[in-house]
GROMACS .gro file of C-alpha atoms in nm:
model
  374
    1MET     CA    1  -0.488   4.061   0.825
    2ALA     CA    2  -0.477   4.025   1.197
    3GLU     CA    3  -0.182   4.203   1.299
    4GLY     CA    4   0.070   4.091   1.534
    5VAL     CA    5  -0.113   3.760   1.584
    6GLN     CA    6   0.143   3.456   1.459
    7PHE     CA    7  -0.076   3.158   1.373
    8SER     CA    8   0.174   2.918   1.352
    9ARG     CA    9   0.238   2.957   1.719
   10TYR     CA   10  -0.125   2.772   1.790
   11LEU     CA   11  -0.075   2.454   1.576
   12GLY     CA   12  -0.215   2.172   1.769
   13LYS     CA   13   0.059   1.927   1.913
   14ARG     CA   14   0.021   1.633   1.661
   15ALA     CA   15   0.029   1.903   1.347
   16ALA     CA   16   0.362   2.040   1.508
   17SER     CA   17   0.554   1.736   1.584
   18MET     CA   18   0.425   1.504   1.261
   19ALA     CA   19   0.683   1.416   0.980
   20GLU     CA   20   0.618   1.555   0.656
   21TYR     CA   21   0.576   1.249   0.380
   22ALA     CA   22   0.655   1.404   0.056
   23PRO     CA   23   0.894   1.210  -0.184
   24ASP     CA   24   1.091   1.392  -0.473
   25PRO     CA   25   0.921   1.456  -0.777
   26LEU     CA   26   1.110   1.297  -1.068
   27GLU     CA   27   1.223   1.611  -1.197
   28VAL     CA   28   1.405   1.712  -0.843
   29VAL     CA   29   1.558   1.344  -0.851
   30ALA     CA   30   1.664   1.378  -1.222
   31ALA     CA   31   1.858   1.728  -1.170
   32HIS     CA   32   2.050   1.545  -0.870
   33LEU     CA   33   2.136   1.262  -1.054
   34GLY     CA   34   2.240   1.536  -1.364
   35MET     CA   35   1.998   1.341  -1.597
   36LEU     CA   36   1.694   1.417  -1.796
   37VAL     CA   37   1.375   1.264  -1.678
   38GLY     CA   38   1.328   1.076  -1.973
   39GLN     CA   39   1.640   0.882  -1.857
   40LEU     CA   40   1.548   0.797  -1.520
   41ILE     CA   41   1.407   0.403  -1.450
   42LYS     CA   42   1.172   0.464  -1.176
   43LEU     CA   43   1.128   0.142  -0.954
   44ASP     CA   44   1.053   0.283  -0.648
   45ALA     CA   45   0.704   0.339  -0.562
   46ASN     CA   46   0.516  -0.007  -0.671
   47GLU     CA   47   0.371   0.150  -0.955
   48ASN     CA   48   0.215  -0.058  -1.261
   49PRO     CA   49   0.434   0.000  -1.511
   50PHE     CA   50   0.201  -0.075  -1.799
   51GLY     CA   51  -0.053   0.138  -1.690
   52PRO     CA   52  -0.404   0.092  -1.676
   53SER     CA   53  -0.633  -0.138  -1.915
   54ARG     CA   54  -0.754  -0.049  -2.242
   55ARG     CA   55  -1.071  -0.035  -2.171
   56ALA     CA   56  -1.000   0.228  -1.867
   57LEU     CA   57  -0.804   0.431  -2.070
   58GLN     CA   58  -1.127   0.479  -2.334
   59ALA     CA   59  -1.328   0.593  -1.998
   60ILE     CA   60  -1.029   0.809  -1.926
   61ILE     CA   61  -0.999   0.963  -2.271
   62GLY     CA   62  -1.399   1.016  -2.348
   63TYR     CA   63  -1.498   1.124  -1.982
   64ASN     CA   64  -1.743   1.446  -2.066
   65ALA     CA   65  -1.896   1.517  -1.719
   66TRP     CA   66  -1.642   1.757  -1.587
   67GLN     CA   67  -1.902   2.039  -1.493
   68GLU     CA   68  -2.138   1.773  -1.334
   69TYR     CA   69  -2.057   1.644  -0.936
   70PRO     CA   70  -1.951   1.264  -0.919
   71ASP     CA   71  -2.203   1.006  -0.771
   72PRO     CA   72  -2.148   1.104  -0.388
   73ILE     CA   73  -2.146   0.696  -0.275
   74SER     CA   74  -1.991   0.557  -0.602
   75ARG     CA   75  -2.342   0.328  -0.656
   76GLN     CA   76  -2.225   0.182  -1.018
   77LEU     CA   77  -1.871   0.124  -0.874
   78ARG     CA   78  -1.965  -0.047  -0.533
   79SER     CA   79  -2.215  -0.281  -0.758
   80ALA     CA   80  -1.912  -0.394  -0.961
   81ILE     CA   81  -1.677  -0.439  -0.694
   82GLY     CA   82  -1.944  -0.652  -0.511
   83SER     CA   83  -1.951  -0.844  -0.828
   84TYR     CA   84  -1.610  -0.863  -0.887
   85LEU     CA   85  -1.527  -0.979  -0.511
   86ARG     CA   86  -1.827  -1.207  -0.465
   87VAL     CA   87  -1.978  -0.948  -0.168
   88ASP     CA   88  -2.278  -0.748  -0.069
   89ALA     CA   89  -2.201  -0.409  -0.269
   90ALA     CA   90  -2.385  -0.245   0.038
   91ARG     CA   91  -2.102  -0.373   0.230
   92VAL     CA   92  -1.851  -0.178   0.021
   93MET     CA   93  -1.721   0.153   0.047
   94VAL     CA   94  -1.486   0.302  -0.183
   95GLY     CA   95  -1.258   0.597  -0.088
   96ASN     CA   96  -0.990   0.854  -0.224
   97GLY     CA   97  -0.717   0.591  -0.216
   98SER     CA   98  -0.726   0.343   0.055
   99ASP     CA   99  -0.504   0.593   0.241
  100GLU     CA  100  -0.864   0.779   0.296
  101LEU     CA  101  -1.014   0.452   0.433
  102ILE     CA  102  -0.771   0.396   0.674
  103ASP     CA  103  -0.802   0.753   0.790
  104GLN     CA  104  -1.189   0.686   0.846
  105ILE     CA  105  -1.181   0.378   1.033
  106VAL     CA  106  -0.924   0.518   1.303
  107THR     CA  107  -1.157   0.845   1.304
  108LEU     CA  108  -1.447   0.630   1.363
  109PHE     CA  109  -1.292   0.480   1.697
  110ARG     CA  110  -1.105   0.776   1.826
  111PRO     CA  111  -1.210   0.859   2.173
  112GLU     CA  112  -1.387   1.215   2.250
  113ALA     CA  113  -1.300   1.394   2.521
  114GLY     CA  114  -1.097   1.086   2.669
  115VAL     CA  115  -1.469   0.930   2.626
  116GLY     CA  116  -1.564   0.587   2.433
  117GLY     CA  117  -1.378   0.477   2.157
  118ILE     CA  118  -1.086   0.224   2.135
  119ARG     CA  119  -0.768   0.346   2.289
  120GLU     CA  120  -0.514   0.165   2.083
  121VAL     CA  121  -0.403   0.095   1.717
  122LEU     CA  122  -0.187  -0.213   1.669
  123SER     CA  123   0.073  -0.204   1.372
  124PHE     CA  124   0.318  -0.457   1.332
  125PRO     CA  125   0.647  -0.327   1.181
  126PRO     CA  126   0.840  -0.299   0.948
  127THR     CA  127   0.497  -0.208   0.770
  128PHE     CA  128   0.323   0.039   0.573
  129GLY     CA  129   0.356   0.348   0.700
  130MET     CA  130   0.023   0.518   0.694
  131TYR     CA  131  -0.098   0.330   0.953
  132LYS     CA  132   0.112   0.465   1.230
  133HIS     CA  133   0.096   0.806   1.034
  134TYR     CA  134  -0.343   0.832   1.042
  135THR     CA  135  -0.292   0.713   1.421
  136ALA     CA  136  -0.089   1.005   1.513
  137VAL     CA  137  -0.334   1.193   1.287
  138ASN     CA  138  -0.617   1.105   1.514
  139ASP     CA  139  -0.451   1.136   1.826
  140MET     CA  140  -0.421   0.738   1.926
  141GLN     CA  141  -0.206   0.531   2.092
  142LEU     CA  142  -0.021   0.342   1.867
  143VAL     CA  143   0.141  -0.037   1.986
  144GLU     CA  144   0.395  -0.135   1.760
  145ILE     CA  145   0.491  -0.510   1.771
  146PRO     CA  146   0.806  -0.568   1.556
  147ARG     CA  147   0.807  -0.896   1.297
  148ASP     CA  148   1.073  -1.106   1.367
  149SER     CA  149   1.354  -1.152   1.111
  150ALA     CA  150   1.139  -1.373   0.845
  151PHE     CA  151   0.883  -1.101   0.893
  152GLN     CA  152   0.623  -1.297   1.020
  153LEU     CA  153   0.424  -1.174   1.318
  154ASP     CA  154   0.496  -1.232   1.674
  155MET     CA  155   0.150  -1.410   1.749
  156ALA     CA  156   0.265  -1.470   2.145
  157ALA     CA  157   0.327  -1.128   2.226
  158ILE     CA  158   0.007  -1.007   2.044
  159GLU     CA  159  -0.181  -1.261   2.228
  160ARG     CA  160   0.003  -1.153   2.597
  161LEU     CA  161  -0.124  -0.809   2.524
  162CYS     CA  162  -0.492  -0.914   2.392
  163SER     CA  163  -0.514  -1.121   2.717
  164ASP     CA  164  -0.663  -0.792   2.893
  165GLY     CA  165  -0.963  -0.828   2.685
  166GLN     CA  166  -0.996  -0.457   2.576
  167PRO     CA  167  -1.080  -0.412   2.228
  168ARG     CA  168  -0.807  -0.277   2.006
  169LEU     CA  169  -0.803  -0.175   1.612
  170CYS     CA  170  -0.534  -0.391   1.437
  171PHE     CA  171  -0.369  -0.322   1.104
  172VAL     CA  172  -0.167  -0.594   0.920
  173ALA     CA  173  -0.084  -0.531   0.552
  174SER     CA  174  -0.090  -0.906   0.324
  175PRO     CA  175   0.131  -0.898   0.105
  176ASN     CA  176   0.308  -0.706   0.327
  177ASN     CA  177   0.499  -0.404   0.256
  178PRO     CA  178   0.805  -0.414   0.231
  179ASP     CA  179   0.890  -0.797   0.212
  180GLY     CA  180   0.603  -0.863  -0.019
  181GLN     CA  181   0.465  -1.195   0.205
  182LEU     CA  182   0.113  -1.335   0.258
  183LEU     CA  183  -0.014  -1.324   0.552
  184PRO     CA  184  -0.077  -1.723   0.673
  185LYS     CA  185  -0.427  -1.840   0.727
  186SER     CA  186  -0.351  -1.990   1.052
  187THR     CA  187  -0.234  -1.605   1.170
  188LEU     CA  188  -0.527  -1.449   1.033
  189THR     CA  189  -0.756  -1.672   1.207
  190ARG     CA  190  -0.576  -1.651   1.524
  191LEU     CA  191  -0.583  -1.275   1.505
  192LEU     CA  192  -0.956  -1.289   1.435
  193GLU     CA  193  -1.030  -1.460   1.760
  194LEU     CA  194  -0.855  -1.194   1.987
  195PRO     CA  195  -1.068  -0.885   2.064
  196LEU     CA  196  -0.919  -0.703   1.746
  197LEU     CA  197  -1.095  -0.545   1.443
  198VAL     CA  198  -0.845  -0.651   1.210
  199VAL     CA  199  -0.803  -0.426   0.923
  200LEU     CA  200  -0.666  -0.653   0.633
  201ASP     CA  201  -0.482  -0.453   0.375
  202GLU     CA  202  -0.488  -0.659   0.058
  203ALA     CA  203  -0.345  -0.366  -0.194
  204TYR     CA  204  -0.109  -0.599  -0.406
  205VAL     CA  205  -0.337  -0.893  -0.341
  206GLU     CA  206  -0.388  -0.944  -0.691
  207PHE     CA  207  -0.055  -1.018  -0.767
  208SER     CA  208  -0.045  -1.305  -0.499
  209GLU     CA  209  -0.224  -1.648  -0.495
  210ARG     CA  210  -0.503  -1.611  -0.267
  211SER     CA  211  -0.752  -1.323  -0.075
  212ALA     CA  212  -0.872  -1.347   0.257
  213VAL     CA  213  -1.195  -1.119   0.185
  214ALA     CA  214  -1.423  -1.453   0.151
  215LEU     CA  215  -1.425  -1.436   0.536
  216THR     CA  216  -1.568  -1.098   0.564
  217LYS     CA  217  -1.887  -1.321   0.495
  218SER     CA  218  -1.744  -1.532   0.893
  219TYR     CA  219  -1.646  -1.253   1.078
  220ASP     CA  220  -1.764  -0.945   1.173
  221ASN     CA  221  -1.448  -0.797   1.291
  222LEU     CA  222  -1.283  -0.821   1.007
  223ILE     CA  223  -1.250  -0.521   0.724
  224VAL     CA  224  -1.078  -0.595   0.394
  225LEU     CA  225  -0.908  -0.315   0.206
  226ARG     CA  226  -0.810  -0.318  -0.177
  227THR     CA  227  -0.711  -0.037  -0.423
  228PHE     CA  228  -0.692  -0.031  -0.800
  229SER     CA  229  -0.362   0.143  -0.788
  230LYS     CA  230  -0.118  -0.124  -0.817
  231TRP     CA  231  -0.276  -0.424  -1.033
  232ALA     CA  232  -0.521  -0.153  -1.236
  233GLY     CA  233  -0.265   0.094  -1.280
  234LEU     CA  234  -0.457   0.378  -1.198
  235ALA     CA  235  -0.238   0.515  -0.896
  236GLY     CA  236  -0.284   0.877  -0.977
  237LEU     CA  237  -0.670   0.846  -0.996
  238ARG     CA  238  -0.695   0.763  -0.623
  239VAL     CA  239  -0.947   0.502  -0.605
  240GLY     CA  240  -0.941   0.290  -0.283
  241TYR     CA  241  -1.223   0.023  -0.137
  242GLY     CA  242  -1.316  -0.172   0.175
  243VAL     CA  243  -1.536  -0.438   0.270
  244PHE     CA  244  -1.668  -0.354   0.596
  245PRO     CA  245  -1.944  -0.527   0.843
  246PRO     CA  246  -2.279  -0.431   0.790
  247ASP     CA  247  -2.293  -0.270   1.143
  248LEU     CA  248  -2.014  -0.010   1.032
  249MET     CA  249  -2.127   0.128   0.703
  250SER     CA  250  -2.358   0.353   0.808
  251ALA     CA  251  -2.151   0.512   1.052
  252LEU     CA  252  -1.873   0.549   0.748
  253GLU     CA  253  -2.103   0.732   0.547
  254ARG     CA  254  -2.177   0.961   0.770
  255ILE     CA  255  -1.803   1.074   0.827
  256LYS     CA  256  -1.671   1.029   0.522
  257SER     CA  257  -1.634   1.394   0.263
  258PRO     CA  258  -1.913   1.452   0.005
  259TYR     CA  259  -1.799   1.355  -0.322
  260ASN     CA  260  -1.475   1.193  -0.224
  261VAL     CA  261  -1.371   0.990  -0.524
  262ASN     CA  262  -1.392   1.199  -0.843
  263GLY     CA  263  -1.590   1.104  -1.154
  264LEU     CA  264  -1.285   1.048  -1.390
  265ALA     CA  265  -1.177   0.790  -1.096
  266GLN     CA  266  -1.507   0.626  -1.104
  267ALA     CA  267  -1.580   0.606  -1.452
  268ALA     CA  268  -1.197   0.484  -1.489
  269ALA     CA  269  -1.209   0.202  -1.193
  270LEU     CA  270  -1.547   0.074  -1.315
  271ALA     CA  271  -1.384   0.031  -1.672
  272THR     CA  272  -1.119  -0.184  -1.528
  273LEU     CA  273  -1.386  -0.417  -1.402
  274GLU     CA  274  -1.613  -0.437  -1.744
  275ASP     CA  275  -1.259  -0.577  -1.848
  276LEU     CA  276  -1.119  -0.832  -1.633
  277PRO     CA  277  -0.973  -0.994  -1.889
  278GLY     CA  278  -0.736  -0.705  -2.007
  279ALA     CA  279  -0.665  -0.617  -1.652
  280MET     CA  280  -0.581  -0.922  -1.541
  281ALA     CA  281  -0.339  -1.016  -1.895
  282THR     CA  282  -0.105  -0.710  -1.748
  283VAL     CA  283  -0.113  -0.862  -1.368
  284GLN     CA  284  -0.022  -1.242  -1.525
  285ARG     CA  285   0.285  -0.996  -1.731
  286ILE     CA  286   0.392  -0.840  -1.414
  287ILE     CA  287   0.443  -1.166  -1.236
  288ALA     CA  288   0.586  -1.341  -1.510
  289GLU     CA  289   0.809  -1.059  -1.488
  290ARG     CA  290   0.854  -1.087  -1.110
  291GLU     CA  291   0.944  -1.452  -1.113
  292LYS     CA  292   1.189  -1.421  -1.417
  293ALA     CA  293   1.356  -1.121  -1.176
  294ARG     CA  294   1.397  -1.369  -0.880
  295GLU     CA  295   1.534  -1.637  -1.083
  296ARG     CA  296   1.801  -1.396  -1.198
  297LEU     CA  297   1.808  -1.206  -0.871
  298GLU     CA  298   1.892  -1.534  -0.669
  299THR     CA  299   2.193  -1.627  -0.853
  300LEU     CA  300   2.388  -1.285  -0.716
  301PRO     CA  301   2.615  -1.376  -0.414
  302PHE     CA  302   2.554  -1.049  -0.263
  303LEU     CA  303   2.130  -1.075  -0.239
  304ARG     CA  304   1.898  -1.252  -0.009
  305LEU     CA  305   1.538  -1.280  -0.132
  306TYR     CA  306   1.228  -1.259   0.000
  307PRO     CA  307   0.975  -1.506  -0.130
  308SER     CA  308   0.707  -1.188  -0.235
  309GLN     CA  309   0.373  -1.235  -0.369
  310ALA     CA  310   0.341  -0.868  -0.476
  311ASN     CA  311   0.478  -0.668  -0.761
  312TYR     CA  312   0.819  -0.599  -0.591
  313LEU     CA  313   1.105  -0.785  -0.477
  314PHE     CA  314   1.270  -0.749  -0.140
  315CYS     CA  315   1.653  -0.791  -0.102
  316LYS     CA  316   1.929  -0.792   0.188
  317VAL     CA  317   2.198  -0.701   0.059
  318VAL     CA  318   2.515  -0.866   0.196
  319GLY     CA  319   2.856  -0.837   0.117
  320ILE     CA  320   2.878  -0.524  -0.031
  321PRO     CA  321   2.811  -0.134   0.147
  322MET     CA  322   2.454  -0.025   0.046
  323PRO     CA  323   2.608   0.303  -0.112
  324THR     CA  324   2.819   0.081  -0.345
  325LEU     CA  325   2.469  -0.053  -0.473
  326ARG     CA  326   2.301   0.265  -0.463
  327LYS     CA  327   2.554   0.465  -0.639
  328ALA     CA  328   2.569   0.215  -0.924
  329MET     CA  329   2.200   0.218  -1.005
  330GLU     CA  330   2.172   0.573  -0.957
  331ALA     CA  331   2.459   0.621  -1.213
  332ARG     CA  332   2.193   0.434  -1.473
  333GLY     CA  333   1.932   0.650  -1.340
  334ILE     CA  334   1.779   0.337  -1.171
  335ILE     CA  335   1.589   0.475  -0.871
  336LEU     CA  336   1.500   0.191  -0.607
  337ARG     CA  337   1.348   0.219  -0.249
  338TYR     CA  338   1.647   0.208   0.038
  339TYR     CA  339   1.554   0.219   0.383
  340PRO     CA  340   1.811   0.459   0.532
  341ASP     CA  341   1.869   0.505   0.908
  342SER     CA  342   1.641   0.230   1.002
  343ALA     CA  343   1.654  -0.126   1.074
  344LEU     CA  344   1.604  -0.205   0.703
  345ASP     CA  345   1.918  -0.003   0.603
  346ASP     CA  346   2.099  -0.303   0.441
  347CYS     CA  347   1.758  -0.413   0.208
  348VAL     CA  348   1.633  -0.267  -0.116
  349ARG     CA  349   1.276  -0.259  -0.267
  350ILE     CA  350   1.264  -0.335  -0.661
  351THR     CA  351   0.940  -0.261  -0.787
  352ILE     CA  352   0.916  -0.478  -1.130
  353GLY     CA  353   0.902  -0.290  -1.419
  354THR     CA  354   0.870  -0.335  -1.825
  355PRO     CA  355   1.125  -0.598  -1.914
  356SER     CA  356   1.351  -0.355  -2.074
  357GLN     CA  357   1.345  -0.181  -1.692
  358ASN     CA  358   1.419  -0.523  -1.533
  359ASP     CA  359   1.677  -0.587  -1.759
  360ALA     CA  360   1.852  -0.254  -1.728
  361VAL     CA  361   1.858  -0.360  -1.328
  362TRP     CA  362   1.964  -0.656  -1.384
  363VAL     CA  363   2.279  -0.575  -1.585
  364THR     CA  364   2.400  -0.340  -1.344
  365LEU     CA  365   2.357  -0.577  -1.057
  366ARG     CA  366   2.545  -0.870  -1.241
  367GLU     CA  367   2.819  -0.602  -1.334
  368LEU     CA  368   2.828  -0.490  -0.975
  369ALA     CA  369   2.875  -0.849  -0.898
  370ASN     CA  370   3.118  -0.924  -1.121
  371GLN     CA  371   3.342  -0.595  -0.986
  372GLU     CA  372   3.360  -0.731  -0.625
  373VAL     CA  373   3.449  -1.093  -0.761
  374ARG     CA  374   3.754  -0.901  -0.950
   0.00000   0.00000   0.00000
């Protein structure tokens, strides 16, 4: 070991200044609440409570190629995704979660030594935090244009910014996280008419009424990202993918990590697409539970719900302190997504769980409402 050299002093500026993303594991949460892990109802991460399809589970259990490197470019899976989306498989890139693809997209356009590339990345908060994260990782300039109180984009501000004709990257989620609303078709069309490379993140789109993936055939400035984490119940295996303009594919293939999607993940995702009726039956169960939960929660006087088309409900809490609601939930072991120290500190996001989990949320909130009335 080299003596007298403290290498942490030489960290790059980006790494030294960035915040860590490390949610507490369930064991830590349970210990904090004085409970066992099995007593918790985890509804804070938009996970699929029913897990993978039967075919995917069979593929996972039967996987036996542990000693072999996987297909480095996921050929079979890309072909199956192409069939699923009705797009050319040659335009599909698979990643270790869609997070990897977000990173690759930003990396692809990062200026080198101040030369070339794209200077600015647009994002529209409140939204998924990884757009901001990977922009910072790649030392690019983030321009945030906040959404309005209904979580709609401020198109007038976006169009003013883009009037200089400079090309920019633009990340927009549909349905958006945290509110769960789809991007209106007219808004997407207006974005695509600007000098923007629009990255449309459809992580939750299987729970919604429409996708914009067909537009990738008409617009060469549109990328659509998707994932198997939510609808397919494969969050632990990290499989994301995107549909890209043809002229970007070769560059993406050059910069991606080799063997970036492991063999088990490829097998499970492929099996999911080979049994779409089974996987989609689970999606329909979640949608049915979401609508049931919505009808119940709309009767509570202290909640204002947004019209979600994802696998969660987003609520503004009025009339009672958020710590009161959180304390009541955590006393029952119910873990929801809160937003302290932010503009959303009076809001909560509730992942749709199993029927019994959703019942527990409803009972606790109803009791809280009754206490407030008394």
